[in-house]
CSV table of C-alpha atoms in Angstrom, one decimal:
chain,number,residue,atom,x,y,z
A,266,MET,CA,0.0,0.0,0.0
A,267,LYS,CA,2.9,2.4,0.9
A,268,THR,CA,4.5,1.7,-2.5
A,269,ILE,CA,1.2,2.4,-4.3
A,270,LEU,CA,0.7,5.7,-2.5
A,271,ALA,CA,4.2,6.8,-3.2
A,272,LEU,CA,3.8,6.0,-6.9
A,273,LEU,CA,0.5,7.9,-6.9
A,274,ALA,CA,2.1,10.9,-5.2
A,275,GLY,CA,5.0,10.9,-7.7
A,276,ALA,CA,2.6,10.7,-10.6
A,277,THR,CA,0.6,13.7,-9.1
A,278,LEU,CA,3.8,15.8,-8.8
A,279,ALA,CA,4.9,14.9,-12.3
A,280,LEU,CA,1.5,16.0,-13.8
A,281,ALA,CA,1.5,19.2,-11.7
A,282,ALA,CA,5.0,20.3,-12.6
A,283,PRO,CA,4.5,20.9,-16.3
A,284,ALA,CA,1.2,22.9,-15.5
A,285,ALA,CA,3.2,25.1,-13.0
A,286,SER,CA,6.0,25.6,-15.6
A,287,ALA,CA,3.4,26.5,-18.3
A,288,GLN,CA,1.9,29.0,-15.9
A,289,THR,CA,5.3,30.6,-15.2
A,290,LEU,CA,6.1,30.9,-18.8
A,291,LYS,CA,2.7,32.4,-19.5
A,292,SER,CA,3.1,35.1,-16.9
A,293,ALA,CA,6.6,36.0,-17.6
A,294,GLN,CA,5.9,38.1,-20.7
A,295,THR,CA,6.2,41.8,-19.5
A,296,LEU,CA,9.7,42.3,-20.7
A,297,LYS,CA,8.8,40.8,-24.1
A,298,THR,CA,5.6,42.8,-24.3
A,299,VAL,CA,7.6,46.1,-23.6
A,300,LYS,CA,10.2,45.2,-26.2
A,301,ASP,CA,7.7,44.4,-28.8
A,302,ARG,CA,5.7,47.5,-28.1
A,303,GLY,CA,8.8,49.7,-28.4
A,304,GLU,CA,8.2,51.6,-25.2
A,305,LEU,CA,7.6,51.3,-21.4
A,306,VAL,CA,4.3,52.4,-19.9
A,307,CYS,CA,5.0,53.8,-16.5
A,308,GLY,CA,2.3,54.9,-14.0
A,309,VAL,CA,3.2,58.1,-12.0
A,310,SER,CA,1.5,60.7,-9.9
A,311,LYS,CA,-0.7,63.4,-11.4
A,312,GLY,CA,1.9,66.0,-10.5
A,313,LEU,CA,4.1,65.9,-7.5
A,314,PRO,CA,7.1,68.3,-7.8
A,315,GLY,CA,10.4,66.6,-7.4
A,316,PHE,CA,9.0,63.1,-7.8
A,317,SER,CA,6.9,63.0,-11.0
A,318,ALA,CA,5.6,66.1,-12.8
A,319,PRO,CA,5.6,67.6,-16.2
A,320,ASP,CA,7.9,70.6,-16.7
A,321,ALA,CA,7.0,73.8,-18.7
A,322,SER,CA,7.6,71.9,-21.9
A,323,GLY,CA,5.5,69.0,-20.9
A,324,LYS,CA,8.4,66.6,-20.3
A,325,TRP,CA,8.0,64.4,-17.2
A,326,THR,CA,10.8,64.9,-14.6
A,327,GLY,CA,11.4,63.7,-11.1
A,328,PHE,CA,12.9,61.1,-8.7
A,329,ASP,CA,10.2,58.5,-9.5
A,330,VAL,CA,10.3,59.4,-13.2
A,331,ASP,CA,14.0,58.6,-13.2
A,332,VAL,CA,13.4,55.1,-12.3
A,333,CYS,CA,11.3,54.6,-15.4
A,334,ARG,CA,13.7,56.4,-17.6
A,335,GLY,CA,16.6,54.3,-16.2
A,336,LEU,CA,14.5,51.1,-16.9
A,337,ALA,CA,13.8,52.2,-20.4
A,338,ALA,CA,17.5,53.0,-20.9
A,339,ALA,CA,18.3,49.4,-19.6
A,340,ILE,CA,15.9,47.9,-22.1
A,341,PHE,CA,16.3,50.1,-25.1
A,342,ASN,CA,19.4,52.2,-24.5
A,343,ASP,CA,17.0,55.1,-24.8
A,344,ALA,CA,15.6,56.7,-21.7
A,345,ASN,CA,12.9,58.6,-23.7
A,346,LYS,CA,11.1,55.4,-24.7
A,347,VAL,CA,8.6,55.8,-21.9
A,348,LYS,CA,4.9,56.7,-21.9
A,349,PHE,CA,3.9,58.3,-18.6
A,350,VAL,CA,0.4,57.7,-17.3
A,351,PRO,CA,-0.6,60.0,-14.5
A,352,LEU,CA,-2.7,58.2,-11.8
A,353,SER,CA,-4.5,59.3,-8.7
A,354,ALA,CA,-4.0,57.4,-5.4
A,355,ASP,CA,-7.3,55.5,-6.0
A,356,GLU,CA,-6.4,54.8,-9.7
A,357,ARG,CA,-2.9,53.6,-9.3
A,358,PHE,CA,-3.2,50.0,-8.1
A,359,PRO,CA,-6.2,49.0,-10.3
A,360,ALA,CA,-4.3,50.4,-13.3
A,361,LEU,CA,-1.3,48.2,-12.5
A,362,THR,CA,-3.5,45.2,-11.8
A,363,LYS,CA,-5.4,45.5,-15.1
A,364,GLY,CA,-2.2,45.9,-17.1
A,365,ASP,CA,-2.7,49.5,-18.1
A,366,VAL,CA,0.8,50.2,-17.0
A,367,ASP,CA,3.9,48.0,-16.9
A,368,VAL,CA,5.2,49.4,-13.6
A,369,LEU,CA,4.1,51.9,-11.1
A,370,SER,CA,6.6,54.4,-9.9
A,371,ARG,CA,4.4,56.7,-7.9
A,372,ASN,CA,5.3,57.5,-4.2
A,373,SER,CA,3.6,54.4,-3.0
A,374,THR,CA,4.0,52.8,0.4
A,375,TRP,CA,5.1,49.1,0.7
A,376,THR,CA,2.5,47.3,2.9
A,377,LEU,CA,1.6,43.7,3.6
A,378,GLU,CA,-2.0,44.1,2.3
A,379,ARG,CA,-1.0,45.7,-1.0
A,380,GLU,CA,1.1,42.6,-1.8
A,381,ALA,CA,-1.0,39.8,-0.2
A,382,LYS,CA,-4.5,41.2,-1.1
A,383,LEU,CA,-3.9,43.1,-4.3
A,384,GLY,CA,-1.4,40.6,-5.9
A,385,LEU,CA,1.3,43.1,-6.3
A,386,LEU,CA,5.1,43.2,-5.5
A,387,PHE,CA,7.1,46.1,-4.3
A,388,THR,CA,10.5,45.8,-6.0
A,389,ALA,CA,12.8,47.9,-3.8
A,390,ILE,CA,12.7,50.9,-1.5
A,391,ASN,CA,14.0,54.0,-3.5
A,392,TYR,CA,12.9,56.4,-0.8
A,393,TYR,CA,12.5,55.9,2.9
A,394,ASP,CA,9.8,58.3,4.0
A,395,GLY,CA,7.4,58.8,6.9
A,396,GLN,CA,4.2,60.7,7.5
A,397,GLY,CA,4.4,64.3,8.9
A,398,PHE,CA,2.3,67.5,9.2
A,399,LEU,CA,2.4,70.9,7.6
A,400,VAL,CA,0.8,74.0,9.4
A,401,ARG,CA,1.0,77.7,9.1
A,402,ASP,CA,4.1,79.2,10.7
A,403,ALA,CA,1.8,81.9,12.3
A,404,ARG,CA,0.2,79.2,14.5
A,405,LYS,CA,3.6,78.8,16.4
A,406,VAL,CA,3.2,75.0,16.6
A,407,ALA,CA,6.5,73.3,17.3
A,408,SER,CA,5.3,69.6,17.6
A,409,ALA,CA,2.5,67.4,16.3
A,410,LEU,CA,1.7,66.7,19.9
A,411,GLU,CA,0.3,70.3,20.0
A,412,LEU,CA,-2.3,69.6,17.3
A,413,ASP,CA,-5.2,68.7,19.6
A,414,LYS,CA,-8.6,69.7,18.2
A,415,SER,CA,-7.1,70.3,14.7
A,416,LYS,CA,-8.9,70.0,11.5
A,417,VAL,CA,-6.6,67.8,9.3
A,418,CYS,CA,-6.8,67.4,5.5
A,419,VAL,CA,-5.7,63.9,4.2
A,420,GLN,CA,-5.8,62.3,0.9
A,421,ALA,CA,-8.3,59.4,0.3
A,422,GLY,CA,-6.9,56.0,-0.8
A,423,THR,CA,-3.6,56.4,1.2
A,424,THR,CA,-2.2,55.0,4.4
A,425,ALA,CA,-2.2,58.5,5.9
A,426,GLU,CA,-5.8,58.5,6.9
A,427,ASP,CA,-5.5,55.5,9.3
A,428,ASN,CA,-2.0,56.7,10.5
A,429,THR,CA,-3.6,60.0,11.5
A,430,LYS,CA,-6.5,58.4,13.4
A,431,ASP,CA,-4.0,56.2,15.2
A,432,TYR,CA,-1.7,59.0,16.2
A,433,PHE,CA,-4.3,61.3,17.5
A,434,ALA,CA,-6.0,58.4,19.4
A,435,ALA,CA,-2.8,57.2,21.0
A,436,ASN,CA,-1.9,60.6,22.2
A,437,GLY,CA,-5.4,61.5,23.5
A,438,MET,CA,-6.0,64.3,21.1
A,439,ALA,CA,-9.3,65.3,19.4
A,440,LEU,CA,-9.4,65.2,15.6
A,441,GLU,CA,-11.5,66.3,12.8
A,442,LEU,CA,-10.5,64.6,9.5
A,443,VAL,CA,-11.3,66.1,6.1
A,444,THR,CA,-10.8,63.5,3.4
A,445,LEU,CA,-10.2,64.7,-0.2
A,446,PRO,CA,-9.5,62.8,-3.4
A,447,THR,CA,-6.3,64.4,-4.8
A,448,SER,CA,-3.3,66.2,-3.4
A,449,THR,CA,-4.4,69.3,-5.4
A,450,ASP,CA,-7.6,69.2,-3.5
A,451,LEU,CA,-5.6,69.0,-0.2
A,452,VAL,CA,-3.7,72.2,-1.0
A,453,LYS,CA,-6.8,74.0,-2.1
A,454,ALA,CA,-8.8,73.1,0.9
A,455,TYR,CA,-5.9,74.0,3.2
A,456,GLU,CA,-5.3,77.4,1.7
A,457,GLU,CA,-9.0,78.2,1.8
A,458,GLY,CA,-9.1,77.4,5.5
A,459,LYS,CA,-11.2,74.3,5.4
A,460,CYS,CA,-8.5,72.7,7.5
A,461,ASP,CA,-5.7,74.0,9.6
A,462,THR,CA,-3.3,71.1,9.1
A,463,LEU,CA,-2.2,69.1,6.1
A,464,THR,CA,-0.8,65.6,6.5
A,465,THR,CA,0.9,63.1,4.1
A,466,ASP,CA,4.4,61.8,3.6
A,467,VAL,CA,7.1,64.3,4.5
A,468,SER,CA,8.5,64.3,1.1
A,469,GLN,CA,5.1,65.2,-0.4
A,470,LEU,CA,4.6,68.0,2.1
A,471,TYR,CA,7.8,69.6,0.9
A,472,ALA,CA,6.6,69.2,-2.7
A,473,LEU,CA,3.0,70.5,-2.0
A,474,ARG,CA,4.4,73.5,-0.1
A,475,LEU,CA,6.1,74.7,-3.2
A,476,THR,CA,2.7,74.9,-5.0
A,477,MET,CA,1.2,77.2,-2.4
A,478,ALA,CA,0.8,81.0,-2.9
A,479,LYS,CA,3.3,81.8,-0.1
A,480,PRO,CA,5.5,78.7,0.6
A,481,GLY,CA,7.5,80.5,3.3
A,482,ASP,CA,4.3,80.9,5.4
A,483,HIS,CA,4.1,77.3,6.1
A,484,ILE,CA,6.4,74.8,8.0
A,485,VAL,CA,6.8,71.0,8.0
A,486,LEU,CA,6.8,69.9,11.7
A,487,PRO,CA,9.8,67.7,12.7
A,488,ASP,CA,7.5,64.8,13.8
A,489,VAL,CA,7.5,61.7,11.7
A,490,ILE,CA,4.6,59.3,12.8
A,491,SER,CA,4.9,56.3,10.5
A,492,LYS,CA,7.2,54.1,8.3
A,493,GLU,CA,6.5,54.9,4.6
A,494,PRO,CA,8.9,52.9,2.5
A,495,LEU,CA,8.3,54.0,-1.0
A,496,GLY,CA,9.2,52.2,-4.2
A,497,PRO,CA,8.1,50.9,-7.7
A,498,VAL,CA,5.5,48.2,-7.9
A,499,VAL,CA,4.8,45.5,-10.4
A,500,ARG,CA,2.3,42.7,-10.8
A,501,GLN,CA,2.9,39.2,-9.2
A,502,GLY,CA,3.7,36.3,-11.4
A,503,ASP,CA,6.6,37.6,-13.5
A,504,ASP,CA,9.9,37.1,-11.7
A,505,GLN,CA,12.0,38.2,-14.7
A,506,TRP,CA,10.3,41.7,-14.8
A,507,PHE,CA,10.3,42.0,-11.0
A,508,ASN,CA,14.1,41.3,-11.0
A,509,LEU,CA,14.8,43.9,-13.8
A,510,VAL,CA,12.8,46.7,-12.2
A,511,LYS,CA,14.5,45.9,-8.8
A,512,TRP,CA,18.0,45.8,-10.1
A,513,THR,CA,17.5,49.0,-12.1
A,514,ILE,CA,17.3,50.7,-8.6
A,515,PHE,CA,20.0,48.5,-7.1
A,516,ALA,CA,22.3,49.4,-10.0
A,517,MET,CA,21.8,53.1,-9.3
A,518,ILE,CA,22.5,52.7,-5.6
A,519,ASN,CA,25.6,50.5,-6.2
A,520,ALA,CA,26.8,52.9,-8.7
A,521,GLU,CA,26.8,55.8,-6.2
A,522,GLU,CA,28.6,53.6,-3.6
A,523,LEU,CA,31.2,52.6,-6.1
A,524,GLY,CA,31.7,56.2,-7.4
A,525,VAL,CA,30.2,55.4,-10.8
A,526,ALA,CA,28.5,58.6,-12.0
A,527,THR,CA,27.7,60.5,-15.2
A,528,THR,CA,31.1,62.3,-14.8
A,529,THR,CA,33.1,59.1,-14.1
A,530,ILE,CA,31.5,56.5,-16.4
A,531,ASP,CA,34.4,56.3,-18.8
A,532,ALA,CA,36.9,55.8,-15.9
A,533,ALA,CA,34.6,53.1,-14.6
A,534,LEU,CA,34.6,51.3,-17.9
A,535,ALA,CA,38.4,51.1,-17.7
A,536,SER,CA,38.5,50.3,-13.9
A,537,LYS,CA,40.5,47.3,-12.6
A,538,LYS,CA,38.3,47.1,-9.5
A,539,PRO,CA,36.3,43.8,-9.5
A,540,GLU,CA,33.1,45.4,-8.1
A,541,VAL,CA,33.1,48.1,-10.6
A,542,ARG,CA,33.9,45.8,-13.5
A,543,ARG,CA,30.9,43.6,-12.6
A,544,LEU,CA,28.6,46.6,-12.3
A,545,VAL,CA,29.5,48.1,-15.7
A,546,GLY,CA,29.5,44.7,-17.4
A,547,THR,CA,33.2,44.4,-18.4
A,548,ASP,CA,33.2,41.2,-16.2
A,549,GLY,CA,30.4,38.7,-16.1
A,550,ASN,CA,27.0,38.6,-18.0
A,551,TYR,CA,24.8,39.8,-15.2
A,552,GLY,CA,22.7,42.1,-17.4
A,553,GLU,CA,22.0,39.3,-19.8
A,554,GLU,CA,20.8,37.1,-16.9
A,555,LEU,CA,18.2,39.8,-16.4
A,556,GLY,CA,17.1,39.8,-20.0
A,557,VAL,CA,19.0,42.9,-21.1
A,558,THR,CA,22.6,43.7,-22.0
A,559,LYS,CA,25.8,43.4,-20.0
A,560,ASP,CA,26.2,47.2,-19.8
A,561,PHE,CA,22.7,47.8,-18.5
A,562,ALA,CA,24.0,49.7,-15.5
A,563,VAL,CA,26.1,51.9,-17.7
A,564,ARG,CA,23.1,52.7,-19.8
A,565,ILE,CA,21.1,53.7,-16.7
A,566,VAL,CA,23.8,55.9,-15.2
A,567,LYS,CA,24.5,57.6,-18.5
A,568,SER,CA,20.7,58.4,-18.8
A,569,VAL,CA,19.7,59.5,-15.3
A,570,GLY,CA,22.8,59.3,-13.1
A,571,ASN,CA,23.4,57.2,-10.0
A,572,TYR,CA,21.1,57.2,-7.1
A,573,GLY,CA,22.7,60.2,-5.4
A,574,GLU,CA,22.8,62.3,-8.6
A,575,SER,CA,19.0,61.6,-9.1
A,576,PHE,CA,18.2,62.4,-5.5
A,577,GLU,CA,20.1,65.7,-5.3
A,578,ARG,CA,18.9,66.9,-8.7
A,579,ASN,CA,15.2,66.1,-8.0
A,580,VAL,CA,14.5,66.4,-4.2
A,581,GLY,CA,17.8,67.1,-2.5
A,582,ALA,CA,20.0,70.1,-1.9
A,583,ALA,CA,20.4,71.0,-5.6
A,584,SER,CA,16.5,71.0,-6.0
A,585,LYS,CA,13.7,73.5,-5.0
A,586,LEU,CA,12.5,71.0,-2.5
A,587,GLY,CA,15.8,71.0,-0.6
A,588,ILE,CA,15.0,67.8,1.4
A,589,PRO,CA,17.9,66.7,3.6
A,590,ARG,CA,19.3,63.3,2.5
A,591,GLY,CA,18.8,61.9,6.0
A,592,ILE,CA,18.2,58.1,6.3
A,593,ASN,CA,18.2,58.0,2.5
A,594,GLN,CA,21.9,58.4,2.6
A,595,LEU,CA,24.1,55.4,1.7
A,596,TRP,CA,24.6,52.9,4.6
A,597,SER,CA,28.3,53.7,4.4
A,598,MET,CA,27.6,57.4,4.9
A,599,GLY,CA,25.4,57.1,8.0
A,600,GLY,CA,22.0,56.3,6.2
A,601,ILE,CA,20.2,53.1,5.6
A,602,GLN,CA,20.1,53.0,1.8
A,603,TYR,CA,21.7,49.7,0.8
A,604,ALA,CA,21.7,47.5,-2.3
A,605,PRO,CA,22.9,43.8,-2.7
A,606,PRO,CA,26.1,43.4,-4.6
A,607,VAL,CA,26.4,42.6,-8.2
A,608,ARG,CA,28.2,39.2,-8.3
């Protein structure tokens, strides 16, 4: 009887294995689809300065935009082969699930439910953020613990709504929450006095403040009340695509750590250092294992720079936002930003 059961179990596994392989092959089509189409379709915000917004000429720029331009460079050797699709917070995940976009690079927080319930995968953390509060400087508020009885504007479809409720309840403060559909609506309601406090991720607060009539009249409080790891998202079921998006970001982080930048790329290609040679593709075939070319990291850096260059240009000290690098500094420089090695 034991022999018969073992044979039956083996037969069942043998029958199941081809079906599983067929399903894997069927789902792993995103890279091929993108190549056949001739462009990447990237979901972004509807306009968040520093992260994803069209400039005066209509060209999309920003820290999240650079991820998609870098990905397009890795695939096509052309960072401009991207179609950007602006999505609201409520629209973003359904659009990705339905296949309207290939990747979502839109200041989205990595949570358990978004992966387990929605069938999505966060590829990597390209920005460590946290929720904060913006108030008028004239209120002379120094801490979020002084916001008792505040009327707080928050965007629907984000983690910020529950975080705000939890924070006020935990600290015994009264709260009136004003929920609005878009970040534009948040700013409008706040400036019109329909709320006296605005809450969202700290990075977004800096960006939204720039859109106000008198940015200098408003301050971002120092308090950070949540963990908001932000990063690009893909659909589950396509490991090849997941890996390529993930390693686009990792390539940018490793490039900064190894001193590979837009201004040093030629020296990097002639480098004798093993870590640099693996990154730029003069040793190994790591890019080919991802479905692109050996020099995929070189293509990315030439197009959008390394992680530090992109950060400073779009949201850091060299940008209008002027956000301190903080914990997004490399692990070797006192921060927590870290990428696995290319080897």
